[in-house]
Short mmCIF file of C-alpha atoms in Angstrom, two decimals:
data_model
loop_
_atom_site.label_atom_id
_atom_site.label_comp_id
_atom_site.label_asym_id
_atom_site.label_seq_id
_atom_site.Cartn_x
_atom_site.Cartn_y
_atom_site.Cartn_z
CA MET Y 1 -9.69 -202.77 -105.92
CA SER Y 2 -8.71 -204.19 -109.27
CA GLU Y 3 -10.56 -207.12 -110.91
CA CYS Y 4 -7.54 -209.37 -110.30
CA GLU Y 5 -7.61 -208.61 -106.46
CA ARG Y 6 -11.21 -209.15 -106.37
CA ILE Y 7 -10.80 -212.48 -108.03
CA SER Y 8 -7.90 -213.35 -105.89
CA GLY Y 9 -10.02 -212.76 -102.90
CA LEU Y 10 -12.42 -215.46 -104.09
CA PHE Y 11 -9.82 -218.17 -104.42
CA GLY Y 12 -10.67 -219.70 -101.16
CA GLU Y 13 -14.36 -219.88 -101.76
CA LEU Y 14 -13.79 -221.19 -105.27
CA HIS Y 15 -11.43 -223.82 -104.02
CA ASP Y 16 -13.90 -224.83 -101.40
CA GLU Y 17 -16.74 -224.72 -103.92
CA ARG Y 18 -18.60 -222.23 -101.88
CA VAL Y 19 -19.37 -219.57 -104.62
CA ASP Y 20 -22.69 -219.37 -106.33
CA GLY Y 21 -23.05 -220.22 -109.96
CA GLU Y 22 -22.97 -216.79 -111.34
CA THR Y 23 -19.89 -215.72 -109.41
CA GLU Y 24 -18.23 -218.97 -110.45
CA THR Y 25 -18.80 -218.14 -114.19
CA VAL Y 26 -17.33 -214.65 -113.74
CA VAL Y 27 -14.30 -216.06 -111.87
CA TRP Y 28 -13.60 -218.77 -114.53
CA LYS Y 29 -13.99 -216.18 -117.32
CA HIS Y 30 -11.46 -214.02 -115.68
CA LEU Y 31 -9.09 -216.80 -114.97
CA HIS Y 32 -9.36 -217.88 -118.68
CA CYS Y 33 -8.51 -214.36 -119.83
CA CYS Y 34 -5.80 -213.56 -117.17
CA PRO Y 35 -2.68 -215.82 -117.19
CA GLU Y 36 -1.27 -214.29 -114.02
CA CYS Y 37 -4.54 -215.05 -111.95
CA ARG Y 38 -4.64 -218.42 -113.51
CA GLU Y 39 -1.11 -219.19 -112.37
CA ASP Y 40 -1.87 -217.75 -108.97
CA PHE Y 41 -4.91 -220.00 -108.62
CA LYS Y 42 -2.86 -222.97 -109.75
CA TRP Y 43 -0.39 -222.20 -106.93
CA TYR Y 44 -3.23 -221.48 -104.38
CA GLY Y 45 -4.64 -224.91 -105.04
CA MET Y 46 -1.19 -226.45 -104.72
CA THR Y 47 -0.67 -224.74 -101.44
CA VAL Y 48 -4.01 -226.03 -100.00
CA ARG Y 49 -3.16 -229.49 -101.20
CA ALA Y 50 0.38 -229.15 -99.56
CA LEU Y 51 -1.17 -228.24 -96.34
CA THR Y 52 -3.74 -230.90 -96.30
CA ASN Y 53 -1.16 -233.51 -97.42
CA LEU Y 54 1.25 -232.59 -94.71
CA GLU Y 55 2.52 -235.86 -93.24
CA ARG Y 56 0.97 -236.76 -89.88
CA VAL Y 57 3.65 -236.70 -87.29
CA SER Y 58 3.64 -239.67 -84.81
CA PRO Y 59 4.25 -239.13 -81.11
CA PRO Y 60 7.19 -240.92 -79.52
CA ARG Y 61 6.61 -244.47 -78.05
CA GLU Y 62 7.04 -243.32 -74.57
CA PHE Y 63 4.38 -240.72 -74.88
CA MET Y 64 1.69 -242.56 -73.01
CA ALA Y 65 4.05 -243.51 -70.19
CA GLN Y 66 5.28 -239.98 -69.74
CA LEU Y 67 1.69 -238.70 -69.75
CA ASN Y 68 0.46 -241.26 -67.18
CA ALA Y 69 3.49 -240.20 -64.98
CA ARG Y 70 2.49 -236.64 -65.49
CA LEU Y 71 -1.11 -237.19 -64.75
CA HIS Y 72 -0.27 -239.18 -61.61
CA ASP Y 73 1.75 -236.17 -60.42
CA ALA Y 74 -0.81 -233.76 -61.31
CA PRO Y 75 -2.56 -232.24 -58.21
CA SER Y 76 -6.19 -233.21 -57.84
CA SER Y 77 -8.78 -230.40 -57.56
CA SER Y 78 -8.55 -228.77 -54.21
CA PHE Y 79 -11.20 -227.56 -51.74
CA LEU Y 80 -10.75 -224.06 -53.01
CA ASP Y 81 -11.28 -225.09 -56.66
CA PHE Y 82 -14.86 -226.22 -55.59
CA PHE Y 83 -15.67 -222.69 -54.61
CA ARG Y 84 -13.78 -221.14 -57.41
CA ASN Y 85 -15.61 -223.03 -59.96
CA ILE Y 86 -18.97 -223.36 -58.17
CA PHE Y 87 -20.81 -221.42 -60.92
CA SER Y 88 -18.68 -222.40 -63.86
CA SER Y 89 -18.28 -226.13 -63.49
CA ALA Y 90 -21.08 -228.51 -64.46
CA PRO Y 91 -20.91 -231.63 -62.45
CA TYR Y 92 -24.36 -232.62 -63.77
CA ALA Y 93 -23.72 -231.44 -67.26
CA LEU Y 94 -26.06 -228.54 -66.83
CA PRO Y 95 -25.41 -225.39 -68.85
CA LEU Y 96 -24.80 -221.86 -67.81
CA PRO Y 97 -28.34 -220.77 -67.01
CA VAL Y 98 -28.33 -223.03 -64.05
CA GLY Y 99 -25.55 -221.00 -62.61
CA VAL Y 100 -27.47 -217.91 -63.13
CA SER Y 101 -30.56 -219.42 -61.56
CA ALA Y 102 -28.46 -220.54 -58.65
CA LEU Y 103 -27.25 -216.88 -58.21
CA ALA Y 104 -30.79 -215.62 -58.41
CA PHE Y 105 -31.89 -218.20 -55.88
CA ILE Y 106 -29.22 -217.09 -53.41
CA ALA Y 107 -30.17 -213.54 -53.87
CA VAL Y 108 -33.81 -214.30 -53.03
CA ALA Y 109 -32.98 -216.50 -50.17
CA GLY Y 110 -30.67 -213.84 -48.77
CA PHE Y 111 -33.46 -211.26 -49.09
CA VAL Y 112 -36.03 -213.49 -47.47
CA LEU Y 113 -33.74 -214.45 -44.63
CA TYR Y 114 -32.82 -210.81 -44.02
CA ASN Y 115 -36.47 -209.84 -43.65
CA TYR Y 116 -37.35 -212.94 -41.57
CA SER Y 117 -34.37 -212.33 -39.24
CA HIS Y 118 -35.79 -208.91 -38.30
CA THR Y 119 -38.93 -210.43 -36.95
CA GLU Y 120 -38.27 -214.04 -36.07
CA LEU Y 121 -34.57 -214.65 -35.61
CA MET Y 122 -33.83 -211.96 -33.00
CA PRO Y 123 -36.10 -212.68 -30.05
CA SER Y 124 -34.20 -210.29 -27.82
CA LEU Y 125 -34.87 -207.43 -30.19
CA ALA Y 126 -38.52 -208.45 -30.52
CA SER Y 127 -39.07 -208.67 -26.76
CA TYR Y 128 -37.29 -205.27 -26.47
CA GLN Y 129 -39.66 -203.80 -28.96
CA SER Y 130 -42.73 -205.25 -27.22
CA LEU Y 131 -41.54 -203.95 -23.83
CA TYR Y 132 -41.57 -200.41 -25.12
CA ASP Y 133 -44.79 -200.86 -26.90
CA PRO Y 134 -47.22 -198.65 -24.95
CA GLY Y 135 -50.06 -201.06 -25.65
CA THR Y 136 -48.43 -204.02 -24.06
CA ARG Y 137 -46.29 -202.41 -21.31
CA PRO Y 138 -47.73 -203.48 -17.88
CA ASN Y 139 -47.05 -200.24 -16.10
CA ALA Y 140 -47.96 -197.93 -18.80
CA ASP Y 141 -50.92 -196.50 -16.82
CA ALA Y 142 -48.68 -195.75 -13.82
CA ARG Y 143 -47.27 -192.62 -15.14
CA ILE Y 144 -46.61 -189.90 -12.73
CA ALA Y 145 -45.60 -186.30 -13.14
CA ALA Y 146 -41.89 -185.96 -13.50
CA LYS Y 147 -41.71 -183.03 -11.29
CA ASP Y 148 -42.96 -185.12 -8.42
CA ALA Y 149 -40.06 -187.42 -8.90
CA GLY Y 150 -37.19 -185.16 -7.95
CA ALA Y 151 -34.73 -188.13 -8.07
CA ILE Y 152 -36.06 -191.15 -9.86
CA GLN Y 153 -34.52 -194.42 -10.74
CA PRO Y 154 -33.38 -194.18 -14.34
CA HIS Y 155 -34.43 -197.69 -15.16
CA GLN Y 156 -38.00 -196.69 -14.39
CA MET Y 157 -38.14 -193.32 -15.97
CA GLN Y 158 -39.69 -192.38 -19.23
CA VAL Y 159 -39.08 -188.85 -20.47
CA SER Y 160 -41.93 -187.57 -22.63
CA THR Y 161 -40.25 -184.61 -24.15
CA LEU Y 162 -36.91 -182.83 -23.84
CA MET Y 163 -38.50 -179.42 -24.65
CA PRO Y 164 -39.90 -177.11 -22.04
CA ALA Y 165 -43.45 -178.16 -21.24
CA SER Y 166 -44.80 -174.88 -22.56
CA GLU Y 167 -43.24 -175.26 -25.92
CA THR Y 168 -44.64 -177.35 -28.60
CA LYS Y 169 -41.86 -176.82 -31.25
CA PRO Y 170 -38.27 -176.30 -30.79
CA SER Y 171 -36.90 -172.83 -31.39
CA SER Y 172 -33.53 -174.06 -32.42
CA PRO Y 173 -31.89 -177.33 -32.85
CA GLY Y 174 -30.12 -177.03 -29.52
CA ALA Y 175 -33.37 -176.32 -27.72
CA HIS Y 176 -34.21 -180.04 -27.58
CA LEU Y 177 -31.88 -180.66 -24.83
CA PRO Y 178 -30.71 -177.81 -22.53
CA LEU Y 179 -27.14 -177.26 -21.97
CA LEU Y 180 -26.02 -178.39 -18.56
CA SER Y 181 -23.93 -176.41 -16.26
CA LYS Y 182 -20.18 -176.87 -16.62
CA SER Y 183 -19.91 -176.83 -12.86
CA ILE Y 184 -20.56 -180.51 -12.70
CA PRO Y 185 -17.56 -182.01 -10.92
CA ASP Y 186 -14.93 -183.82 -12.98
CA SER Y 187 -15.01 -187.15 -11.53
CA LEU Y 188 -14.57 -189.44 -14.52
CA GLY Y 189 -10.77 -189.88 -14.94
CA ASN Y 190 -9.38 -191.95 -17.80
CA ASN Y 191 -11.11 -195.11 -17.15
CA ILE Y 192 -14.20 -194.22 -19.20
CA GLU Y 193 -12.98 -195.90 -22.39
CA THR Y 194 -11.92 -199.09 -20.53
CA ALA Y 195 -15.29 -199.13 -18.83
CA SER Y 196 -17.20 -198.68 -22.11
CA ARG Y 197 -15.34 -201.37 -23.65
CA ASN Y 198 -16.31 -203.78 -20.96
CA PHE Y 199 -20.04 -203.28 -21.51
CA PRO Y 200 -22.12 -205.23 -23.99
CA THR Y 201 -23.33 -203.71 -27.24
CA ILE Y 202 -26.31 -201.37 -26.90
CA ALA Y 203 -28.47 -203.28 -29.21
CA ASP Y 204 -28.07 -206.32 -27.00
CA ARG Y 205 -28.61 -204.66 -23.69
CA ILE Y 206 -31.08 -201.94 -24.09
CA GLY Y 207 -34.23 -202.73 -22.09
CA ALA Y 208 -36.80 -201.43 -19.74
CA ASP Y 209 -34.22 -200.28 -17.22
CA ASN Y 210 -33.16 -197.28 -19.27
CA LEU Y 211 -34.40 -194.04 -20.45
CA THR Y 212 -36.92 -193.36 -23.20
CA VAL Y 213 -37.13 -189.93 -24.44
CA GLU Y 214 -40.04 -188.73 -26.66
CA SER Y 215 -39.33 -185.86 -29.00
CA PRO Y 216 -40.96 -184.26 -32.07
CA SER Y 217 -37.55 -184.31 -33.76
CA ILE Y 218 -35.25 -187.32 -32.84
CA ASP Y 219 -32.27 -186.10 -34.82
CA GLN Y 220 -32.13 -182.75 -33.16
CA ALA Y 221 -32.66 -184.23 -29.72
CA VAL Y 222 -29.80 -186.66 -30.31
CA ALA Y 223 -27.65 -183.83 -31.60
CA SER Y 224 -28.38 -181.74 -28.53
CA LEU Y 225 -27.52 -184.63 -26.18
CA LYS Y 226 -24.22 -185.03 -27.97
CA ARG Y 227 -23.42 -181.35 -27.58
CA ILE Y 228 -23.92 -181.45 -23.97
CA LEU Y 229 -22.04 -184.55 -23.22
CA PRO Y 230 -18.52 -182.90 -23.17
CA ASN Y 231 -19.93 -180.30 -20.67
CA ILE Y 232 -20.69 -183.04 -18.08
CA GLN Y 233 -17.55 -185.00 -18.94
CA GLY Y 234 -19.50 -187.62 -20.61
CA ARG Y 235 -19.02 -189.37 -23.91
CA LEU Y 236 -21.02 -191.27 -26.47
CA VAL Y 237 -20.48 -195.00 -26.24
CA ASP Y 238 -22.71 -196.32 -28.97
CA GLU Y 239 -25.43 -195.18 -31.24
CA ASN Y 240 -27.93 -197.55 -33.00
CA ASN Y 241 -31.00 -197.04 -34.99
CA ARG Y 242 -32.02 -200.70 -35.34
CA GLY Y 243 -35.33 -201.79 -34.00
CA HIS Y 244 -38.41 -199.75 -34.98
CA VAL Y 245 -38.12 -197.37 -37.76
CA GLY Y 246 -37.69 -193.82 -36.47
CA GLU Y 247 -36.14 -194.79 -33.21
CA VAL Y 248 -32.58 -194.05 -32.11
CA VAL Y 249 -30.77 -195.60 -29.22
CA VAL Y 250 -27.66 -194.10 -27.78
CA GLY Y 251 -25.43 -195.11 -25.01
CA VAL Y 252 -23.71 -192.55 -22.98
CA MET Y 253 -21.04 -192.91 -20.32
CA ILE Y 254 -21.33 -190.04 -17.75
CA PRO Y 255 -20.07 -189.39 -14.21
CA SER Y 256 -22.40 -190.67 -11.55
CA ASP Y 257 -22.46 -187.17 -10.11
CA ALA Y 258 -23.79 -185.83 -13.32
CA TYR Y 259 -26.59 -188.32 -13.55
CA GLY Y 260 -28.92 -186.49 -11.27
CA ASN Y 261 -28.27 -183.16 -13.01
CA LEU Y 262 -28.95 -184.59 -16.45
CA THR Y 263 -32.20 -186.31 -15.33
CA THR Y 264 -33.25 -183.07 -13.48
CA GLU Y 265 -32.65 -181.04 -16.63
CA LEU Y 266 -34.68 -183.45 -18.65
CA ILE Y 267 -37.47 -183.48 -16.13
CA ASN Y 268 -37.42 -179.67 -15.74
CA HIS Y 269 -38.22 -179.54 -19.41
CA GLY Y 270 -41.38 -181.53 -19.19
CA ALA Y 271 -40.14 -185.06 -18.91
CA VAL Y 272 -42.44 -187.63 -17.33
CA ALA Y 273 -41.61 -190.99 -15.80
CA SER Y 274 -43.55 -194.08 -15.73
CA GLY Y 275 -43.51 -197.61 -14.49
CA MET Y 276 -42.52 -196.88 -10.88
CA LYS Y 277 -44.08 -196.15 -7.48
CA ASP Y 278 -43.34 -193.23 -5.38
CA ALA Y 279 -41.32 -195.23 -2.82
CA GLU Y 280 -39.16 -196.61 -5.55
CA ALA Y 281 -38.46 -193.12 -6.89
CA LYS Y 282 -36.67 -192.03 -3.87
CA SER Y 283 -33.33 -193.62 -4.36
CA PRO Y 284 -31.70 -193.00 -7.65
CA SER Y 285 -29.38 -195.63 -8.97
CA PRO Y 286 -27.83 -195.77 -12.38
CA ALA Y 287 -28.57 -198.41 -14.78
CA LYS Y 288 -25.11 -199.80 -14.98
CA GLY Y 289 -21.88 -198.50 -13.65
CA GLU Y 290 -18.24 -198.94 -13.00
CA GLY Y 291 -16.63 -196.86 -10.26
CA ASN Y 292 -17.81 -193.35 -10.54
CA ASN Y 293 -19.14 -193.75 -14.11
CA VAL Y 294 -22.50 -194.67 -15.30
CA LEU Y 295 -23.38 -196.14 -18.61
CA LEU Y 296 -26.85 -194.99 -19.58
CA TYR Y 297 -28.90 -196.09 -22.56
CA ILE Y 298 -31.37 -193.53 -23.84
CA ARG Y 299 -33.98 -194.42 -26.38
CA PHE Y 300 -35.43 -191.56 -28.50
CA VAL Y 301 -38.80 -192.05 -29.98
CA HIS Y 302 -41.16 -189.76 -31.71
CA THR Y 303 -43.78 -187.92 -29.55
CA ARG Y 304 -46.93 -189.94 -29.48
CA MET R 1 -39.10 -203.16 -53.20
CA ALA R 2 -42.39 -204.91 -52.98
CA GLY R 3 -42.05 -206.20 -56.46
CA PHE R 4 -38.52 -207.58 -56.05
CA PRO R 5 -39.36 -211.17 -55.28
CA GLU R 6 -41.88 -211.32 -58.27
CA THR R 7 -39.11 -209.98 -60.48
CA ILE R 8 -36.62 -212.62 -59.33
CA LEU R 9 -39.24 -215.41 -59.75
CA SER R 10 -39.84 -214.16 -63.26
CA CYS R 11 -36.15 -214.46 -64.04
CA LEU R 12 -36.01 -217.84 -62.53
CA CYS R 13 -38.87 -218.98 -64.65
CA LEU R 14 -37.24 -217.57 -67.76
CA ASN R 15 -34.04 -219.33 -66.75
CA MET R 16 -35.78 -222.63 -66.47
CA VAL R 17 -37.59 -222.15 -69.82
CA SER R 18 -34.22 -221.38 -71.56
CA LEU R 19 -32.74 -224.45 -69.92
CA PHE R 20 -35.42 -226.70 -71.21
CA LEU R 21 -35.26 -225.18 -74.61
CA PHE R 22 -31.42 -225.58 -74.63
CA SER R 23 -31.78 -229.21 -73.59
CA ALA R 24 -34.55 -229.79 -76.24
CA PHE R 25 -32.64 -228.28 -79.11
CA LYS R 26 -29.15 -229.53 -78.38
CA PRO R 27 -27.80 -229.74 -81.88
CA GLU R 28 -25.60 -232.84 -81.89
CA THR R 29 -24.72 -235.82 -79.79
CA ASP R 30 -21.27 -236.34 -78.44
CA ASP R 31 -19.79 -239.94 -78.71
CA ASP R 32 -17.44 -239.15 -75.91
CA ARG R 33 -20.06 -237.88 -73.39
CA ASP R 34 -20.52 -241.12 -71.53
CA ILE R 35 -16.69 -241.63 -71.16
CA VAL R 36 -16.30 -238.04 -69.99
CA ASP R 37 -19.08 -238.51 -67.43
CA ARG R 38 -17.44 -241.61 -66.11
CA CYS R 39 -14.15 -239.84 -65.88
CA VAL R 40 -15.76 -237.00 -64.04
CA ARG R 41 -17.17 -239.47 -61.51
CA GLY R 42 -13.60 -240.53 -60.83
CA ASP R 43 -12.93 -243.43 -63.31
CA ARG R 44 -9.45 -242.71 -64.22
CA GLU R 45 -9.31 -245.42 -66.83
CA SER R 46 -11.94 -243.72 -68.78
CA PHE R 47 -9.56 -240.76 -69.35
CA ASP R 48 -7.08 -243.27 -70.77
CA ILE R 49 -9.67 -244.19 -73.39
CA LEU R 50 -9.92 -240.50 -74.41
CA VAL R 51 -6.15 -240.12 -74.51
CA GLU R 52 -5.92 -243.24 -76.65
CA LYS R 53 -8.36 -241.86 -79.06
CA TYR R 54 -6.95 -238.31 -79.48
CA TYR R 55 -3.19 -238.36 -78.59
CA LYS R 56 -2.12 -238.75 -82.15
CA LYS R 57 -4.16 -235.98 -83.37
CA ILE R 58 -3.14 -233.62 -80.47
CA TYR R 59 0.41 -234.52 -80.91
CA ASN R 60 0.27 -233.76 -84.61
CA LEU R 61 -1.43 -230.40 -83.94
CA ALA R 62 1.11 -229.53 -81.29
CA TYR R 63 3.92 -230.46 -83.65
CA ARG R 64 2.50 -228.02 -86.34
CA PHE R 65 2.37 -225.27 -83.78
CA VAL R 66 5.94 -225.58 -82.51
CA GLY R 67 7.60 -227.45 -85.31
CA ASP R 68 9.75 -229.46 -82.98
CA SER R 69 9.29 -233.11 -81.67
CA GLU R 70 10.42 -232.50 -78.20
CA GLU R 71 8.39 -229.30 -77.68
CA ALA R 72 5.42 -230.97 -79.34
CA ASN R 73 5.69 -233.97 -76.96
CA ASP R 74 5.73 -231.70 -74.03
CA LEU R 75 2.98 -229.50 -75.24
CA ALA R 76 0.69 -232.49 -76.11
CA GLN R 77 1.21 -233.85 -72.59
CA GLU R 78 0.46 -230.47 -71.19
CA VAL R 79 -2.79 -230.39 -73.15
CA PHE R 80 -3.97 -233.74 -71.73
CA THR R 81 -2.99 -232.80 -68.28
CA ALA R 82 -4.92 -229.55 -68.55
CA ALA R 83 -7.94 -231.35 -69.91
CA TYR R 84 -7.85 -233.90 -67.10
CA GLN R 85 -7.61 -231.29 -64.45
CA ASN R 86 -10.48 -229.17 -65.98
CA LEU R 87 -12.69 -232.00 -67.02
CA LYS R 88 -15.30 -230.89 -64.43
CA LYS R 89 -15.60 -227.60 -66.18
CA PHE R 90 -16.50 -229.21 -69.54
CA ARG R 91 -20.24 -228.31 -69.67
CA GLY R 92 -20.99 -230.33 -72.84
CA ASP R 93 -22.12 -227.31 -74.85
CA ALA R 94 -19.70 -228.52 -77.73
CA LYS R 95 -18.25 -231.94 -78.41
CA PHE R 96 -15.44 -233.19 -76.22
CA SER R 97 -13.10 -233.25 -79.14
CA THR R 98 -13.85 -229.61 -79.87
CA TRP R 99 -13.20 -228.55 -76.34
CA LEU R 100 -10.00 -230.67 -76.29
CA PHE R 101 -8.71 -229.00 -79.51
CA GLN R 102 -9.74 -225.73 -78.16
CA ILE R 103 -7.36 -226.32 -75.16
CA ALA R 104 -4.70 -227.50 -77.48
CA THR R 105 -5.07 -224.57 -79.78
CA ASN R 106 -4.91 -222.21 -76.94
CA ARG R 107 -1.81 -223.86 -75.37
CA GLY R 108 -0.17 -224.27 -78.74
CA LYS R 109 -0.58 -220.57 -79.46
CA ASN R 110 0.74 -219.60 -76.11
CA ARG R 111 3.67 -222.04 -76.48
CA PHE R 112 4.58 -220.68 -79.85
CA LYS R 113 4.51 -217.17 -78.73
CA TYR R 114 6.68 -218.05 -75.75
CA LEU R 115 9.26 -219.82 -78.01
CA LYS R 116 9.21 -217.10 -80.52
CA ARG R 117 9.92 -214.42 -77.76
CA ARG R 118 12.90 -216.38 -76.63
CA GLY R 119 14.23 -216.64 -80.13
CA TYR R 120 13.72 -220.39 -80.44
CA PHE R 121 12.87 -220.29 -84.09
CA ALA R 122 15.42 -217.76 -85.09
CA ASN R 123 18.23 -219.77 -83.35
CA ARG R 124 17.15 -223.00 -85.13
CA GLY R 125 16.95 -221.22 -88.48
CA GLN R 126 20.44 -219.88 -88.10
CA SER R 127 22.13 -223.05 -87.09
CA ASN R 128 20.63 -225.22 -89.82
CA GLY R 129 19.92 -222.62 -92.54
CA GLU R 130 22.93 -223.37 -94.79
CA ASP R 131 22.75 -227.14 -94.76
CA GLU R 132 18.92 -226.98 -95.39
CA ARG R 133 19.30 -224.68 -98.30
CA GLU R 134 21.82 -227.02 -99.82
CA SER R 135 19.61 -229.85 -99.23
CA LEU R 136 16.72 -228.14 -100.67
CA GLU R 137 18.62 -227.10 -103.82
CA ARG R 138 19.70 -230.58 -104.37
CA ALA R 139 16.19 -231.66 -104.02
CA ILE R 140 14.59 -228.86 -105.93
CA PRO R 141 11.43 -230.63 -107.18
CA ASP R 142 11.06 -231.35 -110.74
CA LEU R 143 7.77 -229.53 -111.53
CA THR R 144 7.14 -231.94 -114.42
CA THR R 145 6.73 -234.87 -112.02
CA ASN R 146 3.34 -235.78 -110.50
CA PRO R 147 2.23 -232.91 -108.24
CA GLU R 148 1.12 -235.25 -105.46
CA THR R 149 4.51 -236.91 -105.47
CA LEU R 150 6.12 -233.48 -105.45
CA LEU R 151 4.03 -232.33 -102.49
CA ALA R 152 4.74 -235.52 -100.54
CA SER R 153 8.46 -234.87 -100.67
CA LYS R 154 10.27 -234.17 -97.42
CA GLN R 155 11.64 -230.96 -98.67
CA ILE R 156 8.32 -229.50 -99.63
CA GLN R 157 6.92 -230.60 -96.34
CA LYS R 158 9.85 -228.71 -94.70
CA ILE R 159 9.07 -225.59 -96.74
CA VAL R 160 5.45 -225.65 -95.90
CA GLN R 161 6.15 -226.27 -92.08
CA ASP R 162 8.61 -223.33 -92.15
CA ALA R 163 6.03 -221.23 -93.91
CA ILE R 164 3.49 -222.21 -91.07
CA ASN R 165 6.11 -221.38 -88.47
CA ASP R 166 6.39 -217.82 -89.90
CA LEU R 167 2.64 -217.08 -89.88
CA ASP R 168 1.41 -214.96 -86.91
CA PRO R 169 -0.39 -217.12 -84.31
CA ASP R 170 -3.93 -215.90 -85.29
CA HIS R 171 -3.50 -217.13 -88.83
CA LYS R 172 -1.46 -220.13 -87.99
CA GLU R 173 -4.15 -221.58 -85.67
CA ILE R 174 -6.78 -221.40 -88.36
CA VAL R 175 -4.50 -223.02 -91.10
CA ILE R 176 -3.81 -225.88 -88.74
CA LEU R 177 -7.27 -226.47 -87.69
CA ARG R 178 -8.78 -226.18 -91.04
CA ASP R 179 -6.23 -227.57 -93.60
CA ILE R 180 -4.21 -229.83 -91.41
CA GLU R 181 -6.82 -231.11 -88.94
CA GLY R 182 -9.81 -230.82 -91.15
CA PHE R 183 -12.30 -229.09 -88.85
CA SER R 184 -15.30 -227.34 -90.41
CA TYR R 185 -15.52 -223.60 -90.43
CA GLU R 186 -18.37 -223.79 -87.88
CA GLU R 187 -16.23 -225.94 -85.44
CA ILE R 188 -13.28 -223.50 -85.74
CA ALA R 189 -15.43 -220.52 -85.13
CA GLN R 190 -16.78 -222.18 -82.06
CA MET R 191 -13.39 -223.20 -80.87
CA LEU R 192 -11.84 -219.80 -81.44
CA GLY R 193 -14.82 -217.73 -80.59
CA LEU R 194 -14.70 -215.96 -83.83
CA PRO R 195 -17.29 -215.18 -86.50
CA GLU R 196 -17.29 -217.54 -89.34
CA GLY R 197 -16.50 -214.69 -91.84
CA THR R 198 -13.42 -213.73 -89.85
CA THR R 199 -12.28 -217.41 -89.92
CA LYS R 200 -12.63 -217.66 -93.64
CA SER R 201 -10.89 -214.37 -94.33
CA ARG R 202 -7.99 -215.18 -91.93
CA LEU R 203 -7.61 -218.56 -93.59
CA HIS R 204 -7.51 -217.02 -96.98
CA ARG R 205 -4.77 -214.60 -95.94
CA ALA R 206 -2.84 -217.41 -94.27
CA ARG R 207 -3.00 -219.58 -97.37
CA MET R 208 -1.78 -216.65 -99.60
CA VAL R 209 1.22 -216.10 -97.38
CA VAL R 210 2.13 -219.86 -97.52
CA LYS R 211 1.56 -219.82 -101.25
CA GLU R 212 3.98 -217.01 -101.79
CA LYS R 213 6.62 -218.82 -99.77
CA LEU R 214 6.03 -222.08 -101.59
CA LYS R 215 6.02 -220.30 -104.90
CA LYS R 216 9.23 -218.58 -104.12
CA ALA R 217 10.94 -221.69 -102.82
CA LEU R 218 10.00 -223.76 -105.83
CA SER R 219 10.36 -221.23 -108.64
#
């Protein structure tokens, strides 16, 4: 960059008197010696004066009237605008940090509400949990051996394990639930889906009148159950792991004929039932049903 | 997860502190603040006071952007309409006038780009070019006369306005805000969201361009 270019770059600051004394001396010395730069600086000053002296243009007389008409026609802020600008507008002249604080507050409130809702705002779930709590269940001490209950009412049965009683660990993932015979009659028809749609969601309806299965590996037990469902013409209706941590609740739609086979298989593998008397255990009846189909909820819990 | 609420609480506290600091060290007062507040609360007449106060300046700025009375009239009205509709968004971080001129600058820049894209300035130049050149030649200023008189002449004003029209929008807005409207570098930097150094360098380049055109026209 030549000296002239450097000096030319300082014209603005020199004109606005924003250069320090030393620089000013250097610039004036150069301008004194360099007629071209001196001429340029003269034109620069003239240009700035021309710009600052530009005549102010007046608006037309009807400006205010036209503006008033335009403002009158302008749409007022809509309901949606309120939400669109909820964090950017400042009706109380508060700056941006308030918007950030509001966001943080909403996040905290949401978090607290979410936690609170699990324990306080869902009484049905809480009652369901207390119902299955072994310490509070009224008939917990009335367990009987499952083998004595050849045909038990499903709403009173609790299966302690899906493994054979002699085994303590499953030999394979499929060993948690034995495969049922394919000879189970095909009595379901096409109304299974319709029937399943008519039932309430599992989380709302699971209660004491359905099965509880204890297993050392819930995932494998559930997987085994899913595998055998096609063999008995059944299907999975719902699956939910809400409630206590480590519990899974599944809803299955199976033919009523297959119900006894399923429970027998479970019992033969060491299941125990609780909460019933011998007399009540004589007449099996599914928890809920429609036609020949049974909707059964099975709750899987870890072996205690 | 257990520490989450404490973290949020800390953030909230920091926000509150920054809010108080912001309020305590607010640099300058705004004469229009009360009027704006009244207007936000629904007092339509308060906005008329603001219009009355600024409409000439806004019109002038609009005219310098587009170089035409009708377009400037429309643009200025658009600026006030936009300001009225967005008044609730005005947070008061800057003065109302700064905020209003910021809207005007943005709208002016956009309008200028729009007109230029549609060949508005080129068409105008072609239709009047010959007449204006003759007129300018007849009125070529006598450089021996008083410079202020010379600069005040209609022809010089026309040359300067044409030179402004030829500037690119980024340079034009700074020349208008600084040399024509007289805003400080700090205010311009705030309005345009630019560093002060960038504002100064752009202004210098813009002045040099106008200078060359003025020099060429008058020499």
